[in-house]
Amino acid sequence: MNKTHRLCLVLGDQLSFELASLKQLDSERDTVLLVEVMEEASHVPHHPQKITLIFSAMRHFAKALQQRGIRVQYVTLDDPQNSGSVPGELRRWQSLLQPDELHLTECGDWRLEQSLKDCGLAIQWHTDTRFYCTRLEFASWAEGKKQLRMEFFYREMRRKSGLLLNGDGSPVGGAWNFDAENRKALPKGVRAPSPIRFSADAITLDVLALVAKNFSSHYGALDTFDYPVTHADAQALWDYFLDWGLAAFGDYQDAMASDEPFLFHARISAALNIGLLDLRQLCSDVEDAYWSHRIPLNAAEGFIRQLIGWREYVRGVYWLKMPDYAGGNLFGNSRPLPPFYWTGDTKMNCMGQAIGQSLKHAYAHHIQRLMVTGNFALLAGIAPSQICDWYLAIYMDAFDWVELPNTLGMVMHADGGYLGSKPYCASGQYIKRMSDYCRNCAYKVTESTTDDACPFNSLYWHFLMRHGDLLRSNQRIGMVYKNLDRMTEPKQQALWERGQKLLAKLDAGESF
Ligand code: FAD
Ligand code: SF4
């Protein structure tokens, strides 16, 4: 009989009963180890709600494992013996328990995985089967391609998963992608469902106190925490979205509205990323909703594309290109992140709304991240590492494998166009079209060069002018340069000067 004693380390974003390293667990002999460590909670100033979510979900998961008869060693942040790092804790427990084998599932952060590989212990690594596409499969798909395109990868994933396919393997509805139908602004009178909230139990209250005590210098509200911390509550969040949000998800996926932080978005990313929800189940639920005529195809396809397209694609790029990827800086940006990213203290209403809700809920939806806070950082030439650290810190769902490619690649185009074919730069006109923010803004979106002109307008043209050498040849934004060339010299000059003025203000540490 096999008498091997295994120690299985489970990280804070691996809280799934189906985790590969927990398979074949022998409850008689094996031990599961979970550790709350200062290094992971503070290597960037993570939002207090994010730390709360992870620690509370870890504690609930540990309890659930124990209820299944599994032996668990749990190290709290304030345990006097806590060494403060994951490798430190693994070494300590290896020495205390003397297991025959150490087991661990692949990490979601290159930095942490490397430190575990370098920590001098013989770890048996397991593939993270929570994803459709393994690191190796992605590498072999990408092999020989100079540039990658999400759309082609996504089609592969549709074929692999069998989702939304006809019997002959063709896509349901006759096209792979219905994104063109998913760009509507929110019409007057359409209200988003009120968000479902989860109240704190005794475990979460303890964690809230611990976080308040130890992370008071981190930015973001703690008293608005209302996120699910168990599998059952995450399921309730998902069921609520299936009933009330998903049907309109496609239509209003890109819309933004004042004081509507969630609109028709699922708000599930944090729960999914830490293992409280299962990707395959989510996809199958969405497909069922489509086949049973509860949601239109643009909602079903749009949602599934985010999950098996974008989410898997950015993960693939991350593991293929790290660690060099993190150093990408195509435009040579060096401007520090403006302090108002941490406070929301700006007269730009769109930025104030997006940053304000991020501080309040550790959440902004995709278009706010891409076309408001991200767009501003791109146009203003913020150093990629600084804006990446901000996204990693501020959002409850942010883990390096997903945050970095989205920010450095999709938003900042700092990887030279490896992940996406063009920078998503836009003037205030885009924000006006997709939101009601401009109606209550101190700036005029119709103006470009006056003192009260929308800053996005001149910064947009300034960005295009200063990077013409790199971008003019890009076919996907060539049209924009034709518009620039059609402008009179004085108009171009005025845009440049207004842009210079705004950038000088940022350099002087001023908000606007
Ligand atoms: P919905 O809009 O309801 O979408 C459904 C799901 O699709 C999401 O829960 C998510 O799992 C997935 N998804 C959608 N778009 C993406 C994408 N581009 N990449 C990966 N998954 C996607 N997502 C994270 O999970 N963690 C991050 O750290 C993160 N950082 C981002 C940074 C920037 C600059 C940008 C532009 C996007 C980032 N995203 C990140 C993607 C996306 O913004 C969030 O997944 C989404 O806003 C989460 O909210 P939701 O659950 O309501 O999503
Ligand atoms: Fe944002 Fe410009 Fe609109 Fe103001 S006018 S909300 S700064 S886009």
PDB file of C-alpha atoms in Angstrom, residues 232-393:
ATOM      1  CA  ALA A 232     -22.165  28.874  -2.772  1.00  0.00           C
ATOM      2  CA  ASP A 233     -22.315  32.671  -2.704  1.00  0.00           C
ATOM      3  CA  ALA A 234     -20.292  32.964  -5.910  1.00  0.00           C
ATOM      4  CA  GLN A 235     -22.850  30.640  -7.483  1.00  0.00           C
ATOM      5  CA  ALA A 236     -25.615  32.942  -6.254  1.00  0.00           C
ATOM      6  CA  LEU A 237     -23.831  35.913  -7.879  1.00  0.00           C
ATOM      7  CA  TRP A 238     -23.622  33.962 -11.132  1.00  0.00           C
ATOM      8  CA  ASP A 239     -27.268  32.804 -10.993  1.00  0.00           C
ATOM      9  CA  TYR A 240     -28.346  36.402 -10.434  1.00  0.00           C
ATOM     10  CA  PHE A 241     -26.432  37.488 -13.522  1.00  0.00           C
ATOM     11  CA  LEU A 242     -27.924  34.653 -15.589  1.00  0.00           C
ATOM     12  CA  ASP A 243     -31.414  35.779 -14.585  1.00  0.00           C
ATOM     13  CA  TRP A 244     -31.033  39.553 -14.759  1.00  0.00           C
ATOM     14  CA  GLY A 245     -27.881  40.604 -16.607  1.00  0.00           C
ATOM     15  CA  LEU A 246     -26.858  38.219 -19.355  1.00  0.00           C
ATOM     16  CA  ALA A 247     -29.655  38.886 -21.864  1.00  0.00           C
ATOM     17  CA  ALA A 248     -28.588  42.539 -22.163  1.00  0.00           C
ATOM     18  CA  PHE A 249     -24.853  41.890 -21.716  1.00  0.00           C
ATOM     19  CA  GLY A 250     -24.176  41.851 -25.458  1.00  0.00           C
ATOM     20  CA  ASP A 251     -26.043  45.024 -26.335  1.00  0.00           C
ATOM     21  CA  TYR A 252     -24.579  47.173 -23.550  1.00  0.00           C
ATOM     22  CA  GLN A 253     -21.188  45.542 -23.119  1.00  0.00           C
ATOM     23  CA  ASP A 254     -19.384  48.758 -24.108  1.00  0.00           C
ATOM     24  CA  ALA A 255     -21.763  51.248 -22.507  1.00  0.00           C
ATOM     25  CA  MET A 256     -20.852  53.438 -19.534  1.00  0.00           C
ATOM     26  CA  ALA A 257     -23.195  55.414 -17.288  1.00  0.00           C
ATOM     27  CA  SER A 258     -22.788  57.760 -14.324  1.00  0.00           C
ATOM     28  CA  ASP A 259     -23.149  56.115 -10.925  1.00  0.00           C
ATOM     29  CA  GLU A 260     -23.782  52.718 -12.530  1.00  0.00           C
ATOM     30  CA  PRO A 261     -20.619  50.808 -11.648  1.00  0.00           C
ATOM     31  CA  PHE A 262     -21.750  47.374 -12.869  1.00  0.00           C
ATOM     32  CA  LEU A 263     -24.420  47.889 -15.573  1.00  0.00           C
ATOM     33  CA  PHE A 264     -25.068  44.507 -17.253  1.00  0.00           C
ATOM     34  CA  HIS A 265     -21.673  43.031 -16.372  1.00  0.00           C
ATOM     35  CA  ALA A 266     -21.379  39.799 -14.419  1.00  0.00           C
ATOM     36  CA  ARG A 267     -18.911  41.001 -11.779  1.00  0.00           C
ATOM     37  CA  ILE A 268     -17.649  37.429 -11.549  1.00  0.00           C
ATOM     38  CA  SER A 269     -14.004  37.877 -12.584  1.00  0.00           C
ATOM     39  CA  ALA A 270     -12.583  37.912  -9.052  1.00  0.00           C
ATOM     40  CA  ALA A 271     -14.578  34.830  -8.011  1.00  0.00           C
ATOM     41  CA  LEU A 272     -13.592  33.019 -11.199  1.00  0.00           C
ATOM     42  CA  ASN A 273      -9.924  33.937 -10.943  1.00  0.00           C
ATOM     43  CA  ILE A 274      -9.572  32.633  -7.394  1.00  0.00           C
ATOM     44  CA  GLY A 275     -11.408  29.361  -8.072  1.00  0.00           C
ATOM     45  CA  LEU A 276     -14.869  29.992  -6.608  1.00  0.00           C
ATOM     46  CA  LEU A 277     -16.451  29.498 -10.044  1.00  0.00           C
ATOM     47  CA  ASP A 278     -15.687  26.995 -12.746  1.00  0.00           C
ATOM     48  CA  LEU A 279     -15.034  28.228 -16.285  1.00  0.00           C
ATOM     49  CA  ARG A 280     -16.529  25.202 -18.060  1.00  0.00           C
ATOM     50  CA  GLN A 281     -19.705  25.384 -16.011  1.00  0.00           C
ATOM     51  CA  LEU A 282     -20.096  29.106 -16.771  1.00  0.00           C
ATOM     52  CA  CYS A 283     -19.727  28.491 -20.503  1.00  0.00           C
ATOM     53  CA  SER A 284     -22.144  25.614 -20.454  1.00  0.00           C
ATOM     54  CA  ASP A 285     -24.723  27.684 -18.506  1.00  0.00           C
ATOM     55  CA  VAL A 286     -24.453  30.487 -21.074  1.00  0.00           C
ATOM     56  CA  GLU A 287     -24.829  28.047 -23.945  1.00  0.00           C
ATOM     57  CA  ASP A 288     -27.887  26.459 -22.276  1.00  0.00           C
ATOM     58  CA  ALA A 289     -29.438  29.904 -21.827  1.00  0.00           C
ATOM     59  CA  TYR A 290     -28.999  30.491 -25.556  1.00  0.00           C
ATOM     60  CA  TRP A 291     -30.371  27.117 -26.690  1.00  0.00           C
ATOM     61  CA  SER A 292     -33.381  27.529 -24.409  1.00  0.00           C
ATOM     62  CA  HIS A 293     -34.120  30.941 -26.016  1.00  0.00           C
ATOM     63  CA  ARG A 294     -33.563  32.924 -22.829  1.00  0.00           C
ATOM     64  CA  ILE A 295     -30.812  35.124 -24.306  1.00  0.00           C
ATOM     65  CA  PRO A 296     -29.935  36.363 -27.798  1.00  0.00           C
ATOM     66  CA  LEU A 297     -26.919  35.085 -29.706  1.00  0.00           C
ATOM     67  CA  ASN A 298     -24.929  38.331 -29.423  1.00  0.00           C
ATOM     68  CA  ALA A 299     -25.095  38.027 -25.616  1.00  0.00           C
ATOM     69  CA  ALA A 300     -24.129  34.336 -25.576  1.00  0.00           C
ATOM     70  CA  GLU A 301     -21.343  34.622 -28.127  1.00  0.00           C
ATOM     71  CA  GLY A 302     -20.067  37.894 -26.627  1.00  0.00           C
ATOM     72  CA  PHE A 303     -19.827  36.434 -23.140  1.00  0.00           C
ATOM     73  CA  ILE A 304     -18.268  33.149 -24.245  1.00  0.00           C
ATOM     74  CA  ARG A 305     -15.720  35.087 -26.352  1.00  0.00           C
ATOM     75  CA  GLN A 306     -14.563  36.989 -23.262  1.00  0.00           C
ATOM     76  CA  LEU A 307     -14.125  33.748 -21.333  1.00  0.00           C
ATOM     77  CA  ILE A 308     -12.578  31.320 -23.805  1.00  0.00           C
ATOM     78  CA  GLY A 309     -11.207  33.970 -26.164  1.00  0.00           C
ATOM     79  CA  TRP A 310      -9.735  36.984 -24.398  1.00  0.00           C
ATOM     80  CA  ARG A 311      -9.193  35.419 -20.990  1.00  0.00           C
ATOM     81  CA  GLU A 312      -7.371  32.352 -22.289  1.00  0.00           C
ATOM     82  CA  TYR A 313      -5.537  34.371 -24.928  1.00  0.00           C
ATOM     83  CA  VAL A 314      -4.020  36.892 -22.509  1.00  0.00           C
ATOM     84  CA  ARG A 315      -2.960  34.048 -20.229  1.00  0.00           C
ATOM     85  CA  GLY A 316      -1.284  32.290 -23.131  1.00  0.00           C
ATOM     86  CA  VAL A 317       0.624  35.425 -24.126  1.00  0.00           C
ATOM     87  CA  TYR A 318       1.701  36.008 -20.521  1.00  0.00           C
ATOM     88  CA  TRP A 319       3.265  32.579 -20.032  1.00  0.00           C
ATOM     89  CA  LEU A 320       4.758  32.534 -23.501  1.00  0.00           C
ATOM     90  CA  LYS A 321       6.480  35.892 -23.147  1.00  0.00           C
ATOM     91  CA  MET A 322       7.372  36.309 -19.473  1.00  0.00           C
ATOM     92  CA  PRO A 323       9.593  37.603 -17.981  1.00  0.00           C
ATOM     93  CA  ASP A 324      10.694  39.883 -20.858  1.00  0.00           C
ATOM     94  CA  TYR A 325       7.092  40.876 -21.566  1.00  0.00           C
ATOM     95  CA  ALA A 326       6.885  42.973 -18.385  1.00  0.00           C
ATOM     96  CA  GLY A 327       9.682  45.247 -19.610  1.00  0.00           C
ATOM     97  CA  GLY A 328       7.950  46.222 -22.896  1.00  0.00           C
ATOM     98  CA  ASN A 329       7.846  49.975 -23.554  1.00  0.00           C
ATOM     99  CA  LEU A 330       7.379  50.598 -27.284  1.00  0.00           C
ATOM    100  CA  PHE A 331       6.822  54.345 -26.916  1.00  0.00           C
ATOM    101  CA  GLY A 332       9.617  54.846 -24.374  1.00  0.00           C
ATOM    102  CA  ASN A 333       7.176  56.330 -21.828  1.00  0.00           C
ATOM    103  CA  SER A 334       8.595  57.547 -18.536  1.00  0.00           C
ATOM    104  CA  ARG A 335       5.944  59.885 -17.074  1.00  0.00           C
ATOM    105  CA  PRO A 336       4.976  58.931 -13.490  1.00  0.00           C
ATOM    106  CA  LEU A 337       1.386  57.923 -12.762  1.00  0.00           C
ATOM    107  CA  PRO A 338      -0.579  61.070 -11.780  1.00  0.00           C
ATOM    108  CA  PRO A 339      -1.532  61.014  -8.085  1.00  0.00           C
ATOM    109  CA  PHE A 340      -5.238  61.380  -8.959  1.00  0.00           C
ATOM    110  CA  TYR A 341      -5.282  57.732 -10.031  1.00  0.00           C
ATOM    111  CA  TRP A 342      -5.116  56.942  -6.305  1.00  0.00           C
ATOM    112  CA  THR A 343      -7.713  59.504  -5.185  1.00  0.00           C
ATOM    113  CA  GLY A 344     -10.085  60.230  -8.064  1.00  0.00           C
ATOM    114  CA  ASP A 345      -9.390  63.920  -7.498  1.00  0.00           C
ATOM    115  CA  THR A 346      -9.811  65.224 -11.069  1.00  0.00           C
ATOM    116  CA  LYS A 347     -12.265  67.484 -12.874  1.00  0.00           C
ATOM    117  CA  MET A 348     -12.504  65.003 -15.755  1.00  0.00           C
ATOM    118  CA  ASN A 349     -15.852  63.400 -14.955  1.00  0.00           C
ATOM    119  CA  CYS A 350     -15.172  60.154 -16.822  1.00  0.00           C
ATOM    120  CA  MET A 351     -11.903  59.639 -14.940  1.00  0.00           C
ATOM    121  CA  GLY A 352     -13.492  60.650 -11.630  1.00  0.00           C
ATOM    122  CA  GLN A 353     -16.305  58.129 -12.162  1.00  0.00           C
ATOM    123  CA  ALA A 354     -14.048  55.259 -13.203  1.00  0.00           C
ATOM    124  CA  ILE A 355     -11.446  55.851 -10.494  1.00  0.00           C
ATOM    125  CA  GLY A 356     -14.069  56.651  -7.840  1.00  0.00           C
ATOM    126  CA  GLN A 357     -15.913  53.346  -8.304  1.00  0.00           C
ATOM    127  CA  SER A 358     -12.598  51.476  -8.465  1.00  0.00           C
ATOM    128  CA  LEU A 359     -11.692  52.853  -5.040  1.00  0.00           C
ATOM    129  CA  LYS A 360     -15.177  52.146  -3.701  1.00  0.00           C
ATOM    130  CA  HIS A 361     -15.736  48.653  -5.146  1.00  0.00           C
ATOM    131  CA  ALA A 362     -12.312  47.488  -6.426  1.00  0.00           C
ATOM    132  CA  TYR A 363     -14.176  47.144  -9.729  1.00  0.00           C
ATOM    133  CA  ALA A 364     -14.531  48.866 -13.074  1.00  0.00           C
ATOM    134  CA  HIS A 365     -15.849  47.174 -16.166  1.00  0.00           C
ATOM    135  CA  HIS A 366     -13.823  46.527 -19.255  1.00  0.00           C
ATOM    136  CA  ILE A 367     -14.580  49.683 -21.239  1.00  0.00           C
ATOM    137  CA  GLN A 368     -13.871  51.924 -18.269  1.00  0.00           C
ATOM    138  CA  ARG A 369     -10.497  50.190 -17.835  1.00  0.00           C
ATOM    139  CA  LEU A 370      -9.684  50.228 -21.543  1.00  0.00           C
ATOM    140  CA  MET A 371     -11.152  53.469 -22.854  1.00  0.00           C
ATOM    141  CA  VAL A 372     -11.075  55.780 -19.837  1.00  0.00           C
ATOM    142  CA  THR A 373      -8.283  55.142 -17.313  1.00  0.00           C
ATOM    143  CA  GLY A 374      -6.244  53.085 -19.803  1.00  0.00           C
ATOM    144  CA  ASN A 375      -6.782  55.455 -22.714  1.00  0.00           C
ATOM    145  CA  PHE A 376      -5.690  58.404 -20.564  1.00  0.00           C
ATOM    146  CA  ALA A 377      -2.511  56.595 -19.478  1.00  0.00           C
ATOM    147  CA  LEU A 378      -1.707  55.763 -23.110  1.00  0.00           C
ATOM    148  CA  LEU A 379      -2.327  59.295 -24.375  1.00  0.00           C
ATOM    149  CA  ALA A 380      -0.428  60.873 -21.473  1.00  0.00           C
ATOM    150  CA  GLY A 381       2.596  58.622 -21.942  1.00  0.00           C
ATOM    151  CA  ILE A 382       2.586  57.064 -18.475  1.00  0.00           C
ATOM    152  CA  ALA A 383       5.405  54.606 -17.744  1.00  0.00           C
ATOM    153  CA  PRO A 384       3.960  51.121 -18.440  1.00  0.00           C
ATOM    154  CA  SER A 385       5.279  49.617 -15.211  1.00  0.00           C
ATOM    155  CA  GLN A 386       3.522  52.299 -13.146  1.00  0.00           C
ATOM    156  CA  ILE A 387       0.136  51.937 -14.791  1.00  0.00           C
ATOM    157  CA  CYS A 388       0.427  48.138 -14.670  1.00  0.00           C
ATOM    158  CA  ASP A 389       1.113  48.263 -10.937  1.00  0.00           C
ATOM    159  CA  TRP A 390      -1.922  50.491 -10.481  1.00  0.00           C
ATOM    160  CA  TYR A 391      -4.233  48.024 -12.228  1.00  0.00           C
ATOM    161  CA  LEU A 392      -2.706  45.135 -10.302  1.00  0.00           C
ATOM    162  CA  ALA A 393      -3.291  46.936  -7.014  1.00  0.00           C
TER     163      ALA A 393
END
